[in-house]
Structure formats: structure tokens, C-alpha cells
Short mmCIF file of C-alpha atoms in Angstrom, two decimals:
data_model
loop_
_atom_site.label_atom_id
_atom_site.label_comp_id
_atom_site.label_asym_id
_atom_site.label_seq_id
_atom_site.Cartn_x
_atom_site.Cartn_y
_atom_site.Cartn_z
CA MET A 6 -0.15 0.09 -0.02
CA PRO A 7 2.93 3.15 0.58
CA LEU A 8 4.20 1.93 -2.60
CA CYS A 9 1.29 2.01 -4.91
CA ASN A 10 -0.22 5.52 -2.75
CA ASP A 11 3.81 7.10 -3.23
CA SER A 12 3.97 5.83 -7.20
CA SER A 13 0.29 7.43 -6.97
CA ARG A 14 1.77 10.61 -5.55
CA LYS A 15 4.40 10.92 -7.99
CA LEU A 16 2.47 10.45 -11.46
CA ALA A 17 -0.16 13.55 -9.73
CA LEU A 18 2.50 15.56 -9.41
CA ALA A 19 4.08 14.85 -12.99
CA VAL A 20 0.81 15.80 -14.50
CA ALA A 21 0.53 19.01 -12.44
CA LEU A 22 4.12 20.30 -13.85
CA LEU A 23 3.46 18.68 -17.06
CA PHE A 24 -0.59 21.14 -16.96
CA VAL A 25 1.47 23.92 -15.74
CA GLY A 26 4.02 23.56 -17.97
CA VAL A 27 1.74 23.94 -21.51
CA LEU A 28 -0.41 26.38 -19.44
CA TYR A 29 3.27 28.87 -19.63
CA ILE A 30 3.81 27.96 -23.36
CA ILE A 31 0.15 28.98 -24.22
CA PHE A 32 0.77 32.53 -21.93
CA SER A 33 4.10 33.06 -22.86
CA THR A 34 3.56 32.89 -26.34
CA ARG A 35 0.50 34.78 -26.63
CA SER A 36 2.11 37.57 -24.37
CA ILE A 37 5.02 38.10 -26.89
CA SER A 38 3.53 37.72 -29.85
CA VAL A 39 1.57 40.50 -29.02
CA PRO A 40 3.38 43.15 -28.37
CA VAL A 41 5.83 42.25 -31.85
CA SER A 42 3.05 42.61 -34.06
CA ASN A 43 1.54 46.32 -32.28
CA LEU A 44 5.95 46.83 -33.09
CA LEU A 45 5.75 45.82 -36.46
CA HIS A 46 1.99 47.57 -36.95
CA ASN A 47 4.12 50.67 -35.95
CA ILE A 48 6.69 50.74 -38.23
CA ASN A 49 4.55 50.27 -40.98
CA THR A 50 1.63 52.82 -40.42
CA PRO A 51 3.10 56.52 -40.71
CA GLN A 52 1.81 58.36 -37.56
CA PRO A 53 0.52 61.45 -37.25
CA VAL A 54 3.61 63.72 -35.99
CA LYS A 55 2.65 65.81 -32.50
CA LYS A 56 3.17 70.20 -32.97
CA ILE A 57 5.61 71.59 -30.54
CA GLU A 58 4.44 74.49 -29.59
CA LEU A 59 6.70 77.03 -28.85
CA PRO A 60 5.99 79.59 -25.66
CA LEU A 61 5.11 83.29 -27.19
CA ASP A 62 7.06 86.13 -25.45
CA GLU A 63 4.58 88.29 -23.69
CA LEU A 64 4.82 91.24 -26.15
CA GLU A 65 3.97 88.43 -29.21
CA ALA A 66 1.18 87.37 -27.15
CA VAL A 67 -0.88 89.96 -26.23
CA LEU A 68 -0.44 91.47 -30.02
CA GLU A 69 -2.33 88.32 -31.13
CA SER A 70 -4.32 88.70 -29.24
CA ALA A 71 -4.90 92.57 -29.34
CA ALA A 72 -4.58 91.92 -32.91
CA ALA A 73 -7.11 89.26 -33.64
CA GLY A 74 -10.74 89.23 -36.27
CA ASN A 75 -8.85 93.36 -37.20
CA ASN A 76 -6.88 92.44 -40.56
CA ASN A 77 -3.81 91.46 -38.01
CA THR A 78 -4.11 95.15 -37.14
CA VAL A 79 -3.83 96.79 -33.48
CA ILE A 80 -4.98 100.15 -31.75
CA ILE A 81 -1.60 101.13 -29.47
CA ALA A 82 -1.24 103.64 -27.04
CA LEU A 83 1.00 104.36 -25.07
CA VAL A 84 0.05 105.29 -20.39
CA ASN A 85 2.27 106.16 -17.71
CA ARG A 86 0.97 107.42 -13.95
CA ALA A 87 0.24 110.56 -15.06
CA TYR A 88 -2.53 109.62 -17.56
CA VAL A 89 -3.81 107.30 -15.42
CA GLU A 90 -4.81 109.50 -12.35
CA ASP A 91 -7.08 112.04 -11.94
CA VAL A 92 -5.81 115.72 -12.26
CA GLY A 93 -8.82 117.26 -10.79
CA GLY A 94 -12.29 116.57 -11.52
CA GLY A 95 -12.35 113.28 -10.90
CA LYS A 96 -11.62 112.12 -14.32
CA ALA A 97 -8.21 110.64 -15.60
CA MET A 98 -6.51 111.15 -19.65
CA LEU A 99 -7.25 107.77 -19.44
CA ASP A 100 -10.81 108.04 -18.40
CA LEU A 101 -11.90 110.61 -21.28
CA PHE A 102 -10.05 108.46 -23.74
CA LEU A 103 -11.73 105.42 -22.71
CA GLU A 104 -15.09 107.01 -22.48
CA SER A 105 -15.63 108.24 -26.09
CA PHE A 106 -14.87 104.65 -27.13
CA TRP A 107 -18.09 104.69 -25.45
CA GLU A 108 -19.74 107.74 -26.85
CA GLY A 109 -18.24 107.60 -30.46
CA GLU A 110 -20.97 105.69 -33.76
CA GLY A 111 -19.33 102.08 -33.77
CA THR A 112 -16.01 102.66 -32.25
CA MET A 113 -16.81 100.54 -28.72
CA PRO A 114 -15.70 97.18 -30.52
CA LEU A 115 -12.48 98.68 -31.05
CA LEU A 116 -11.76 98.30 -27.41
CA GLU A 117 -11.13 94.27 -27.96
CA HIS A 118 -8.34 94.98 -30.23
CA LEU A 119 -6.41 98.28 -28.03
CA LEU A 120 -3.65 97.50 -26.65
CA LEU A 121 -2.14 99.53 -23.62
CA VAL A 122 0.85 100.20 -23.33
CA ALA A 123 2.79 100.85 -19.96
CA THR A 124 5.39 102.30 -18.92
CA ASP A 125 5.26 102.18 -14.78
CA GLN A 126 3.50 99.53 -13.14
CA THR A 127 0.95 102.36 -12.15
CA ALA A 128 -0.90 102.85 -15.14
CA TYR A 129 0.10 98.51 -16.27
CA ASP A 130 -2.56 97.59 -13.17
CA ARG A 131 -4.89 100.32 -13.75
CA CYS A 132 -4.96 98.84 -17.42
CA ARG A 133 -5.14 94.89 -15.86
CA PHE A 134 -8.32 96.98 -14.19
CA ARG A 135 -9.83 98.23 -16.39
CA ARG A 136 -9.36 94.71 -18.35
CA LEU A 137 -7.75 96.00 -21.44
CA HIS A 138 -5.16 94.45 -23.21
CA CYS A 139 -1.77 95.78 -22.04
CA TYR A 140 1.57 95.17 -21.95
CA LYS A 141 4.66 96.61 -19.42
CA MET A 142 7.25 98.21 -21.29
CA ASP A 143 10.67 98.35 -20.45
CA THR A 144 12.05 101.35 -19.45
CA THR A 145 15.28 100.47 -17.36
CA GLY A 146 17.33 103.80 -17.66
CA ALA A 147 14.73 106.15 -17.64
CA ASP A 148 12.16 107.11 -15.65
CA LEU A 149 8.57 107.88 -17.34
CA GLU A 150 6.58 107.56 -14.38
CA GLY A 151 5.17 111.12 -13.96
CA GLU A 152 4.02 113.70 -16.41
CA LYS A 153 6.35 114.34 -18.68
CA VAL A 154 6.46 118.52 -19.82
CA PHE A 155 6.26 119.35 -23.33
CA MET A 156 10.33 119.09 -25.16
CA SER A 157 11.64 118.55 -21.51
CA THR A 158 14.78 115.91 -21.24
CA ASP A 159 12.47 112.85 -20.41
CA PHE A 160 9.60 113.51 -22.89
CA ILE A 161 12.16 113.43 -25.92
CA GLU A 162 13.47 110.31 -24.14
CA MET A 163 9.91 108.86 -23.73
CA MET A 164 9.21 109.42 -27.15
CA TRP A 165 11.87 107.46 -28.83
CA ARG A 166 11.20 104.66 -26.26
CA ARG A 167 7.78 104.93 -28.03
CA THR A 168 9.28 105.18 -31.38
CA HIS A 169 11.95 102.39 -30.87
CA PHE A 170 8.37 100.00 -29.60
CA LEU A 171 6.70 100.87 -32.54
CA LEU A 172 9.45 99.59 -34.34
CA ASP A 173 9.29 95.97 -32.70
CA VAL A 174 5.82 95.81 -33.20
CA LEU A 175 6.48 96.13 -37.10
CA HIS A 176 9.30 94.17 -37.14
CA ARG A 177 6.65 90.81 -36.01
CA GLY A 178 4.53 91.28 -39.15
CA TYR A 179 1.76 93.53 -37.14
CA HIS A 180 0.05 97.00 -38.60
CA LEU A 181 -0.52 99.44 -36.08
CA LEU A 182 -2.97 102.50 -35.84
CA PHE A 183 -1.18 104.31 -32.87
CA THR A 184 -2.85 106.97 -31.14
CA ASP A 185 -2.25 109.01 -27.79
CA THR A 186 -4.40 109.04 -25.16
CA ASP A 187 -5.25 112.92 -25.30
CA VAL A 188 -6.79 111.99 -28.94
CA LEU A 189 -11.05 111.20 -28.39
CA TRP A 190 -12.43 108.64 -30.23
CA LEU A 191 -15.70 110.12 -31.96
CA ARG A 192 -15.97 108.21 -34.73
CA ASN A 193 -14.31 104.19 -36.06
CA PRO A 194 -11.33 105.81 -38.30
CA PHE A 195 -11.10 102.65 -39.60
CA SER A 196 -13.85 103.32 -42.64
CA ARG A 197 -11.90 106.55 -43.31
CA LEU A 198 -8.45 105.34 -43.19
CA SER A 199 -7.29 103.60 -47.17
CA ASN A 200 -7.02 99.93 -46.18
CA ASN A 201 -6.42 98.60 -49.61
CA GLY A 202 -2.97 98.00 -49.52
CA SER A 203 -1.82 101.51 -51.56
CA LEU A 204 -1.18 103.50 -48.42
CA ASP A 205 2.39 102.07 -46.25
CA MET A 206 1.90 105.17 -43.93
CA GLN A 207 -1.42 107.02 -43.18
CA ILE A 208 -0.98 110.48 -40.96
CA SER A 209 -2.29 113.41 -39.01
CA VAL A 210 -1.42 116.64 -39.33
CA ASP A 211 -1.46 119.62 -37.72
CA GLN A 212 -3.72 122.03 -39.87
CA ASN A 213 -4.10 121.30 -43.54
CA ASN A 214 -1.84 122.71 -46.56
CA VAL A 215 -2.25 122.95 -50.11
CA GLU A 216 1.20 123.30 -50.50
CA ALA A 217 3.78 120.03 -50.65
CA VAL A 218 4.77 120.70 -47.33
CA GLN A 219 3.00 118.73 -44.37
CA SER A 220 3.14 119.59 -40.59
CA ILE A 221 2.94 115.85 -39.44
CA ASN A 222 1.51 115.15 -36.07
CA THR A 223 2.59 111.65 -34.52
CA GLY A 224 0.21 111.26 -31.81
CA PHE A 225 -2.03 109.98 -34.30
CA TYR A 226 -1.05 107.45 -37.60
CA HIS A 227 -1.78 103.93 -39.76
CA VAL A 228 1.61 102.16 -40.41
CA ARG A 229 1.55 99.12 -42.06
CA SER A 230 4.24 96.30 -41.92
CA ASN A 231 6.11 95.64 -44.77
CA ASN A 232 10.45 96.42 -45.62
CA LYS A 233 9.78 100.55 -46.91
CA THR A 234 8.15 100.78 -43.82
CA ILE A 235 10.87 98.84 -41.65
CA SER A 236 13.12 100.83 -43.37
CA LEU A 237 11.94 103.75 -42.32
CA PHE A 238 11.20 102.74 -38.13
CA HIS A 239 14.95 101.45 -38.36
CA LYS A 240 16.00 104.88 -40.03
CA TRP A 241 13.84 107.13 -38.06
CA TYR A 242 15.24 105.58 -34.84
CA ASP A 243 18.81 105.86 -35.53
CA MET A 244 18.23 110.07 -35.65
CA ARG A 245 18.22 109.91 -32.13
CA LEU A 246 21.97 109.97 -32.07
CA ASN A 247 22.53 112.93 -33.98
CA SER A 248 18.82 114.77 -33.26
CA SER A 249 20.17 115.85 -29.38
CA GLY A 250 17.08 118.50 -28.32
CA MET A 251 14.41 117.46 -31.33
CA LYS A 252 11.36 115.19 -30.52
CA GLU A 253 10.69 112.03 -32.17
CA GLN A 254 8.48 113.88 -34.64
CA ASP A 255 10.35 116.91 -35.77
CA VAL A 256 13.40 114.86 -37.33
CA LEU A 257 10.62 112.66 -39.40
CA GLN A 258 9.30 116.11 -40.63
CA LYS A 259 13.13 115.99 -41.23
CA LEU A 260 12.70 112.82 -43.06
CA LEU A 261 9.81 113.39 -45.29
CA ASP A 262 11.05 117.17 -45.75
CA SER A 263 14.32 115.57 -47.71
CA GLY A 264 12.43 113.01 -49.87
CA LEU A 265 13.82 109.72 -47.99
CA PHE A 266 10.25 108.96 -47.77
CA ASN A 267 9.92 109.33 -51.92
CA GLN A 268 13.89 107.09 -51.92
CA LEU A 269 12.01 103.92 -49.99
CA GLY A 270 9.16 104.25 -52.15
CA LEU A 271 6.56 104.70 -49.26
CA ASN A 272 3.18 105.72 -49.99
CA VAL A 273 2.26 108.58 -47.54
CA GLY A 274 -1.47 109.39 -46.94
CA PHE A 275 -2.07 112.90 -45.10
CA LEU A 276 -5.66 112.95 -42.56
CA ASN A 277 -7.76 115.48 -43.66
CA THR A 278 -8.38 117.66 -40.87
CA SER A 279 -11.71 117.66 -41.35
CA GLU A 280 -12.29 114.66 -39.84
CA PHE A 281 -8.90 114.13 -38.07
CA SER A 282 -9.57 116.92 -35.98
CA GLY A 283 -7.26 119.08 -33.62
CA PHE A 284 -7.03 121.98 -30.78
CA CYS A 285 -4.29 123.12 -33.85
CA GLN A 286 -7.05 123.51 -36.29
CA ASP A 287 -11.36 122.75 -35.38
CA SER A 288 -12.71 120.57 -38.01
CA PRO A 289 -16.38 123.07 -39.14
CA ASP A 290 -17.77 119.43 -39.41
CA MET A 291 -19.43 117.30 -36.84
CA GLY A 292 -20.89 115.17 -38.94
CA ALA A 293 -17.85 114.30 -40.06
CA VAL A 294 -15.33 114.28 -37.87
CA THR A 295 -13.81 111.14 -36.54
CA THR A 296 -11.23 111.96 -33.92
CA VAL A 297 -9.98 115.19 -31.68
CA HIS A 298 -6.56 115.15 -30.31
CA ALA A 299 -5.83 117.69 -28.23
CA ASN A 300 -2.36 118.59 -29.89
CA CYS A 301 -0.94 122.65 -29.56
CA CYS A 302 -1.52 122.44 -25.45
CA ARG A 303 1.12 121.60 -22.72
CA HIS A 304 0.35 120.33 -19.96
CA ILE A 305 -2.25 117.16 -19.11
CA PRO A 306 -4.67 119.68 -16.96
CA PRO A 307 -6.01 121.29 -19.05
CA LYS A 308 -6.29 119.08 -21.83
CA VAL A 309 -8.60 116.96 -19.66
CA PHE A 310 -10.31 119.68 -19.49
CA ASP A 311 -10.97 121.56 -23.02
CA LEU A 312 -11.21 117.48 -24.19
CA THR A 313 -14.28 117.10 -21.73
CA LEU A 314 -15.84 119.89 -22.95
CA VAL A 315 -14.89 118.54 -26.55
CA LEU A 316 -17.44 115.32 -25.50
CA THR A 317 -20.09 117.47 -23.80
CA ASP A 318 -20.19 118.71 -27.98
CA TRP A 319 -20.23 115.99 -29.35
CA LYS A 320 -23.42 114.53 -26.84
CA SER A 321 -25.01 117.59 -27.50
CA TYR A 322 -24.60 116.87 -31.55
CA LYS A 323 -25.66 112.93 -30.82
CA ALA A 324 -28.86 114.62 -29.35
CA SER A 325 -29.84 116.98 -31.69
CA HIS A 326 -27.68 116.20 -35.36
CA VAL A 327 -26.97 120.02 -35.41
CA ASN A 328 -24.38 120.98 -36.69
CA ASN A 329 -22.50 123.92 -34.13
CA LYS A 330 -19.11 124.80 -32.81
CA TRP A 331 -17.02 123.79 -30.89
CA SER A 332 -16.09 124.56 -26.64
CA PRO A 333 -13.45 127.19 -27.14
CA HIS A 334 -10.36 125.19 -25.76
CA ASP A 335 -9.68 128.24 -23.53
CA LYS A 336 -7.36 125.99 -21.42
CA CYS A 337 -5.29 124.61 -23.73
CA GLY A 338 -4.58 127.98 -25.14
CA GLY A 339 -3.42 129.75 -22.01
CA SER A 340 -0.99 125.67 -21.19
CA TRP A 341 1.77 128.22 -23.75
CA LYS A 342 1.40 130.99 -21.23
CA ASP A 343 1.82 129.39 -17.88
CA ASN A 344 5.13 129.36 -16.95
CA HIS A 345 4.73 128.37 -13.34
CA TYR A 346 3.11 124.92 -13.91
CA VAL A 347 4.41 122.06 -12.22
CA PRO A 348 3.60 118.65 -12.93
CA LYS A 349 3.02 116.05 -10.13
CA PRO A 350 6.31 113.88 -10.13
#
């Protein structure tokens, strides 16, 4: 009996080992065949290559967002603390500027394409509070925070920094419409500008001139990004080194008068003050006026005061459609005689 039992146990063990061996062979073969089959499939079947998105720098990202849906064109304005703080009467220059978009005809949607370029943290924070497209410009080596009086050293420096920034925008392939924040937008200017690409640059003037010479104003102008305009801006910005005491507008005027525009093959349009008006020369027709610029004015407080009157005149026109005269710009007219004015630091 013991021998029989022992033989039975050995036979059962052998059968069990044989069964386990068969199972091992079956499952190991399956486990190997699946990956090999998949590997061959992957080699012979083209796989889509995942696109690697390169990170955008901060400026490119905000430009792309602001220009979207606007023919690759971005509206740019420069602001500092002096332009976003109350100067009396409960309003700042930026307040009036943005209010004009609300009160203008067909202008409110354009805020989606407005980029405010801040020269200091206060201006940047105010822009962010307004939920606009905002960018803080690098101002290393310069103090551009407080009010910079017309033709002061800091004022001239700020104008050149602005020119360099706009050159960067053109280099990136964006068309731009630059506007000072002391320009009220009463109608959509794009409907009055040439948008068929025939003009490389369209720029405002202080006064209409029937002669060949134009008194240009760089407070409002449209530029298409191309080799000609980029070359112009390069030459313009480089001229700062040999133009001590001159603001960028005067240097551009000099380049225009010298014939450089013609040499570069630039097609330039000059905006008539009947539509693109200013304090230097009022538009006589409220039914045609598109923008009003507080040019021919020296300080921020009188600009805010007289532009407030312009908005009041505009609201009256919208209610009655009666073409009246603009209120006198007395505060701005008197700003040139105010030799005791001290801007806020």
C-alpha cells in the first residue's frame, strides 16, 4: 500500500507539472506575440507627428490677441502714471480716452483691439483693472512715470522709447494704428482710412496745407508692416543719435522734407483735419469728424478740461444732429503762457 500511494503521488505530481508547463508555453507565447505584432504595425503605419508649440513671449502673445479679427492690425496707445491718475474733476486722461470709445459711433468694439503700453507699474495696474490688453514696456535707465512736460528731456526720451517699441511691433509683422491718449475717438477711423494696402503710412497733420509741405503729427498714424516702413522706422530711430534736443516728430518731419520717403518708395497719405481734427485746427463739420486731438496744448490738466468740453459738444450733437461750433479751447490756449506750472512728480 505505501508503494502504491507513493507511485500515485508521483504520477499526480508529474501530470500537474506537465499541465503547468503547457499553460506557461501558451501564455508566454501570447504575451510575446502581441507586442511584436503591435511593433510591426507601428513601423509600417505612419503616425501623426505631434506639433510642438513654441512658447510666445509676453509681447507677441498680447499682440496676437489684440490684432485677432482686425486684419492683423493692433491699436496702440502709450500711458504712464500721469495719464491714469485724476488731475482734478474726478477724471484722468485715460478715463476720457476710453469714454470716447463708449460715446463714439461704431467705436466700442475697437476696444477689443486696443493695446495699452504702460511705462510704469501704476499705469499697468490701471490697465489690468480695466480688463484691456496691457503690456509693461521695459524702461530701464529712464524715469517715465510722472508727467513729462512738452519738449523736456524726459518727454523727448519717452517719445524715442515709443518709436523703438513701435519698430518692434512692425518687425513682428503687425500693422499698427498708434494713437495718443489725448485723442478722442468719435467715429471708427478704419472706415475713413485706406485699407486696400495702397498706402504704407497715413498720418495726421496739425493743419491742412494745400502746398506740398505737411506739418505732420505723430499723435495719430496708421502704418502697414512691410520692408519699406521697417526701413523708415530704423532710419528714424537711428537719427536720435544726431538729433539732440529734437523730439521724434520733428526728426520724422525732417526725413519727410529731405525726400527719404520717396527714396524708400513709401506711399503716404495725410489725414485731413476735417475728419481727423485737433485743437490746432478744428473740424468745421461734426457730421464728418472722426477723432479730436488735444494738440497745440502743453500740459495734461488743460487737455483734460478742454477734452471734457469736446465730449459734451459731441453728446449734444448726437442728441440733436445740429452742427454747432466746438467750445473754445481756452485752457489749452493759455497753457503756453503758464510758466509757473509744476507737474506732479
